[in-house]
Coordinates of C-alpha atoms in Angstrom, one line a residue:
M1 CA 14.1 16.2 -3.4
T2 CA 10.7 15.3 -4.8
D3 CA 8.4 12.3 -4.1
A4 CA 6.4 10.7 -6.8
A5 CA 3.7 8.1 -6.4
D6 CA 2.2 6.6 -9.6
P7 CA -1.2 5.1 -9.8
A8 CA -1.3 1.6 -11.3
G9 CA -3.4 1.0 -14.3
G10 CA -5.8 -1.9 -14.7
D11 CA -7.9 -3.4 -12.0
G12 CA -7.8 -2.5 -8.3
P13 CA -5.4 -0.5 -6.2
P14 CA -1.6 -0.8 -6.8
I15 CA 0.1 -3.9 -5.5
F16 CA 3.2 -1.9 -4.7
E17 CA 3.3 1.5 -3.0
A18 CA 5.8 3.2 -5.3
T19 CA 7.9 6.2 -4.2
V20 CA 10.7 7.8 -6.3
R21 CA 13.4 10.0 -4.8
E22 CA 16.8 11.0 -6.1
E23 CA 16.5 8.5 -9.0
V24 CA 15.7 5.6 -6.6
C25 CA 12.4 3.9 -6.8
R26 CA 11.1 2.0 -3.7
L27 CA 8.4 -0.6 -4.3
S28 CA 6.8 -1.3 -0.9
R29 CA 4.7 -4.2 0.1
P30 CA 5.2 -5.5 3.7
G31 CA 6.5 -9.1 4.1
T32 CA 6.9 -9.8 0.5
R33 CA 8.7 -13.0 -0.5
W34 CA 11.1 -12.2 -3.3
L35 CA 13.1 -14.1 -5.9
S36 CA 15.7 -12.1 -7.9
T37 CA 18.0 -12.8 -10.8
G38 CA 19.9 -9.5 -10.2
H39 CA 23.0 -8.7 -8.2
D40 CA 23.1 -10.6 -4.8
G41 CA 19.9 -12.3 -6.0
G42 CA 18.1 -15.4 -4.9
E43 CA 15.4 -15.7 -2.3
S44 CA 14.7 -13.1 0.4
R45 CA 11.8 -11.7 2.5
A46 CA 11.6 -7.9 2.7
D47 CA 9.1 -5.0 3.0
A48 CA 10.3 -3.4 -0.2
A49 CA 12.4 -3.7 -3.4
Y50 CA 14.4 -1.0 -5.1
L51 CA 15.2 0.2 -8.6
V52 CA 18.3 2.3 -8.7
S53 CA 19.4 4.5 -11.6
V54 CA 23.1 4.8 -12.0
P55 CA 25.0 7.7 -13.7
D56 CA 27.0 7.4 -16.9
G57 CA 30.4 5.9 -16.3
W58 CA 29.3 4.3 -13.1
D59 CA 32.0 1.7 -12.1
D60 CA 31.5 1.1 -8.3
V61 CA 32.7 -2.4 -7.6
D62 CA 30.9 -2.8 -4.2
V63 CA 27.4 -2.9 -5.6
S64 CA 25.7 -3.7 -2.2
D65 CA 27.4 -0.8 -0.5
Y66 CA 26.5 1.5 -3.4
V67 CA 22.8 0.5 -3.1
R68 CA 22.8 1.2 0.6
R69 CA 24.4 4.6 0.1
R70 CA 21.9 5.5 -2.6
R71 CA 19.0 4.4 -0.4
R72 CA 20.2 6.5 2.5
T73 CA 20.8 9.5 0.3
A74 CA 17.2 9.2 -1.0
G75 CA 15.9 9.0 2.6
F76 CA 15.0 5.3 2.5
D77 CA 15.9 3.3 5.6
T78 CA 18.7 0.8 5.2
P79 CA 19.2 -2.4 7.2
E80 CA 21.8 -0.7 9.3
D81 CA 19.4 2.2 10.1
A82 CA 16.7 -0.3 11.2
S83 CA 19.2 -2.3 13.3
A84 CA 20.5 0.9 15.0
S85 CA 16.9 1.9 15.9
G86 CA 16.2 -1.5 17.4
S87 CA 13.7 -2.5 14.7
E88 CA 13.4 -6.1 13.7
S89 CA 12.7 -5.2 10.1
A90 CA 16.3 -5.1 8.9
D91 CA 15.4 -7.0 5.8
P92 CA 17.6 -7.8 2.8
A93 CA 15.7 -5.8 0.3
P94 CA 16.5 -6.8 -3.3
A95 CA 17.6 -4.1 -5.8
L96 CA 18.0 -3.9 -9.5
L97 CA 20.3 -1.2 -11.2
T98 CA 19.8 0.5 -14.5
G99 CA 21.3 3.4 -16.5
V100 CA 17.7 4.6 -17.3
S101 CA 16.2 7.5 -15.4
M102 CA 13.3 6.5 -13.1
R103 CA 11.0 9.0 -15.0
H104 CA 10.9 6.3 -17.7
A105 CA 9.8 3.5 -15.3
H106 CA 6.2 2.3 -16.0
R107 CA 3.8 0.0 -14.2
A108 CA 0.9 -2.1 -15.4
R109 CA -1.8 -3.8 -13.2
L110 CA -4.2 -6.7 -14.1
D111 CA -6.1 -8.8 -11.7
P112 CA -3.6 -10.3 -9.1
V113 CA -0.5 -9.0 -10.7
E114 CA 1.5 -5.8 -11.2
A115 CA 4.6 -5.3 -13.3
V116 CA 7.1 -2.4 -13.1
V117 CA 9.6 -2.1 -15.9
T118 CA 12.6 0.1 -16.9
A119 CA 14.0 -0.3 -20.4
G120 CA 17.1 1.2 -22.1
L121 CA 18.6 0.0 -25.4
N122 CA 22.3 0.4 -25.0
N123 CA 23.7 -3.1 -24.7
P124 CA 21.9 -5.5 -27.1
A125 CA 22.4 -9.3 -27.1
A126 CA 21.7 -10.7 -30.5
L127 CA 20.8 -14.4 -31.0
P128 CA 20.8 -15.2 -34.7
I129 CA 18.6 -18.2 -35.7
P130 CA 20.1 -20.5 -38.3
D131 CA 18.2 -21.2 -41.5
A132 CA 15.6 -23.9 -40.7
T133 CA 16.4 -25.7 -44.0
R134 CA 20.0 -26.3 -43.0
S135 CA 21.2 -29.2 -40.9
P136 CA 22.5 -28.2 -37.4
S137 CA 26.2 -27.7 -36.9
W138 CA 28.1 -30.7 -35.4
G139 CA 30.9 -28.6 -34.2
G140 CA 31.5 -25.3 -32.5
E141 CA 32.0 -23.1 -35.5
S142 CA 30.3 -19.7 -35.8
A143 CA 27.2 -19.2 -37.9
P144 CA 27.6 -17.8 -41.4
D145 CA 27.8 -14.1 -41.7
D146 CA 24.3 -13.8 -43.2
A147 CA 22.8 -15.4 -40.0
T148 CA 22.9 -12.0 -38.3
D149 CA 20.3 -9.5 -39.4
T150 CA 21.9 -6.1 -38.7
D151 CA 19.2 -4.1 -40.3
R152 CA 16.7 -4.4 -37.5
P153 CA 16.7 -2.2 -34.4
R154 CA 18.2 -3.6 -31.2
P155 CA 17.1 -3.3 -27.5
G156 CA 19.1 -2.9 -24.3
T157 CA 19.0 -3.2 -20.5
V158 CA 15.5 -4.2 -19.3
N159 CA 14.6 -4.7 -15.6
V160 CA 11.3 -6.3 -14.8
V161 CA 9.7 -6.4 -11.4
V162 CA 6.5 -8.5 -11.0
G163 CA 4.4 -8.7 -7.8
T164 CA 1.3 -10.7 -7.1
T165 CA -1.2 -10.8 -4.3
R166 CA -1.2 -14.6 -4.4
S167 CA 1.0 -16.7 -2.2
M168 CA 3.0 -18.7 -4.7
A169 CA 4.4 -22.2 -4.1
P170 CA 8.2 -22.3 -4.3
G171 CA 8.1 -23.8 -7.8
A172 CA 5.5 -21.4 -9.0
L173 CA 7.4 -18.4 -7.8
A174 CA 10.5 -19.7 -9.7
N175 CA 8.5 -20.4 -12.8
L176 CA 7.1 -16.8 -12.6
V177 CA 10.6 -15.6 -13.4
A178 CA 10.5 -17.7 -16.6
V179 CA 7.0 -16.4 -17.5
A180 CA 8.1 -12.8 -17.0
A181 CA 11.3 -13.3 -19.0
E182 CA 9.3 -15.0 -21.8
A183 CA 6.9 -12.1 -22.0
K184 CA 9.8 -9.6 -22.0
A185 CA 11.6 -11.5 -24.9
A186 CA 8.4 -11.8 -26.9
T187 CA 7.6 -8.1 -26.6
L188 CA 11.2 -7.1 -27.5
L189 CA 11.1 -9.4 -30.5
A190 CA 7.9 -8.0 -31.7
R191 CA 9.0 -4.4 -31.2
T192 CA 12.7 -4.7 -32.1
G193 CA 13.4 -8.1 -33.5
F194 CA 15.6 -8.8 -30.5
P195 CA 15.0 -11.1 -27.4
G196 CA 17.1 -9.3 -24.8
T197 CA 20.2 -7.6 -23.6
T198 CA 23.4 -8.4 -21.8
S199 CA 22.2 -7.3 -18.4
D200 CA 18.4 -8.0 -18.2
A201 CA 17.1 -9.0 -14.8
V202 CA 13.8 -10.2 -13.3
L203 CA 12.5 -9.8 -9.8
V204 CA 9.3 -11.5 -8.7
G205 CA 7.4 -11.0 -5.4
S206 CA 4.7 -13.0 -3.7
D207 CA 2.4 -12.2 -0.7
P208 CA 2.7 -15.0 1.8
A209 CA -0.7 -14.0 3.3
G210 CA -2.5 -14.2 0.0
E211 CA -4.6 -16.9 -1.6
Q212 CA -2.5 -20.0 -2.3
A213 CA -1.3 -20.6 -5.9
S214 CA 0.5 -23.8 -6.8
F215 CA 1.2 -22.9 -10.5
S216 CA 2.1 -19.9 -12.5
G217 CA 2.1 -21.1 -16.1
S218 CA 0.7 -19.0 -19.0
A219 CA -2.8 -20.6 -18.6
T220 CA -3.1 -19.6 -14.9
A221 CA -4.6 -16.4 -13.6
V222 CA -1.2 -15.2 -12.3
G223 CA 0.8 -16.3 -15.4
A224 CA -1.6 -14.8 -17.9
A225 CA -1.8 -11.5 -16.0
T226 CA 2.0 -11.4 -15.7
R227 CA 2.4 -11.8 -19.5
A228 CA 0.0 -8.9 -20.1
C229 CA 1.5 -6.7 -17.5
V230 CA 5.1 -7.2 -18.5
R231 CA 4.2 -6.6 -22.2
D232 CA 2.3 -3.4 -21.6
A233 CA 4.7 -1.9 -19.0
L234 CA 7.6 -2.7 -21.3
L235 CA 6.1 -1.1 -24.3
A236 CA 5.3 2.0 -22.3
A237 CA 8.8 2.2 -20.9
L238 CA 10.3 1.9 -24.4
D239 CA 8.0 4.6 -25.8
S240 CA 8.9 6.9 -22.8
R241 CA 12.7 6.4 -23.1
Y242 CA 12.9 6.9 -26.9
V243 CA 10.8 10.0 -27.6
E244 CA 13.6 12.3 -28.6
E245 CA 16.2 9.8 -29.7
S246 CA 16.3 6.4 -31.4
P247 CA 17.7 3.2 -30.0
P248 CA 20.9 1.7 -31.6
S249 CA 20.1 0.3 -35.0
S250 CA 22.5 -2.6 -34.6
V251 CA 24.9 -4.2 -32.1
E252 CA 27.7 -2.5 -33.9
A253 CA 26.0 0.9 -33.4
A254 CA 25.5 0.3 -29.7
A255 CA 27.9 1.3 -26.9
Y256 CA 28.0 -2.3 -25.9
G257 CA 26.5 -5.6 -27.0
V258 CA 27.1 -9.1 -28.1
V259 CA 26.1 -11.5 -31.0
T260 CA 25.9 -15.1 -30.0
D261 CA 26.7 -16.8 -33.3
E262 CA 28.6 -19.8 -32.1
R263 CA 27.1 -23.2 -33.0
A264 CA 26.8 -26.0 -30.4
R265 CA 27.1 -29.7 -31.1
V266 CA 23.7 -31.3 -31.4
E267 CA 22.9 -35.1 -31.3
R268 CA 20.1 -37.4 -30.2
V269 CA 19.8 -38.1 -26.5
A270 CA 18.7 -41.7 -27.2
D271 CA 21.5 -43.1 -29.4
G272 CA 21.1 -46.8 -30.2
E273 CA 18.6 -49.2 -28.6
V274 CA 15.5 -47.6 -27.0
E275 CA 13.3 -49.3 -24.5
T276 CA 9.5 -48.8 -24.9
A277 CA 7.1 -48.1 -22.0
V278 CA 6.6 -51.9 -21.6
G279 CA 10.2 -52.7 -21.5
E280 CA 10.6 -54.1 -25.0
T281 CA 13.6 -53.2 -27.1
A282 CA 12.5 -51.0 -30.0
G283 CA 15.8 -50.9 -31.8
T284 CA 17.5 -47.7 -33.0
A285 CA 16.1 -44.3 -32.3
G286 CA 15.0 -44.0 -35.9
E287 CA 13.2 -47.3 -35.7
A288 CA 11.5 -46.2 -32.5
D289 CA 10.2 -43.1 -34.2
E290 CA 8.5 -45.2 -36.9
T291 CA 6.8 -47.5 -34.4
T292 CA 5.3 -44.8 -32.1

């Protein structure tokens, strides 16, 4: 069993203390407030989060028990261990699972933010964009065959962990998930022409003892740093994973994957008479557009 601790790039010391054993990565920061989109996700408060690499063919149905067993095998305390020892730190540590080895995990640090990313390209999720010159479909039919560009390389499972030294307001922490996901999608689109995969997950963490932050949009210090960190860590993770082999060239060439080519019904929200800000009736939606 070997331990590995990676120094974060960018400014200042790492936000997370990272330890890797037995293909389990522990990201420690005491008292962190977490919000996860992964298995058994939602809000929690814990001293660490985990990234767990699973073997090929993994099909364990009890994911929570599997994570506990992997943590114990790697020598990391579990909630049961803490409870048995009389500790009050039996926290519900969040975990994200991946088929990628932890040797490909990368981290990036900028100002009050750090991102840790793993990336594999085995289950792409394509989202063809209809021709902008065509009218939207008014039914549920599939997009035409030529709406899917199968000549561009496709990505796969991407896990993103973002931590900040700021104490984020509840809405700001939730929005940070969206900021991280946006940065992930933009990076994948630029590198692969593809916005995501069937099993991507985002985990964000905030320090309750840090400086208060009410917002996390792209123009804020936290939001801007998150975008940069996710982009740079993801690019490094992709480059690390695909040194000796290439990612699938299409959804058809991947082991798994989906193409969302169904078309939704689209219509105006305001159909008919529209009231103006002063309460006057402006007429139809089209007429209202002409008078504003």
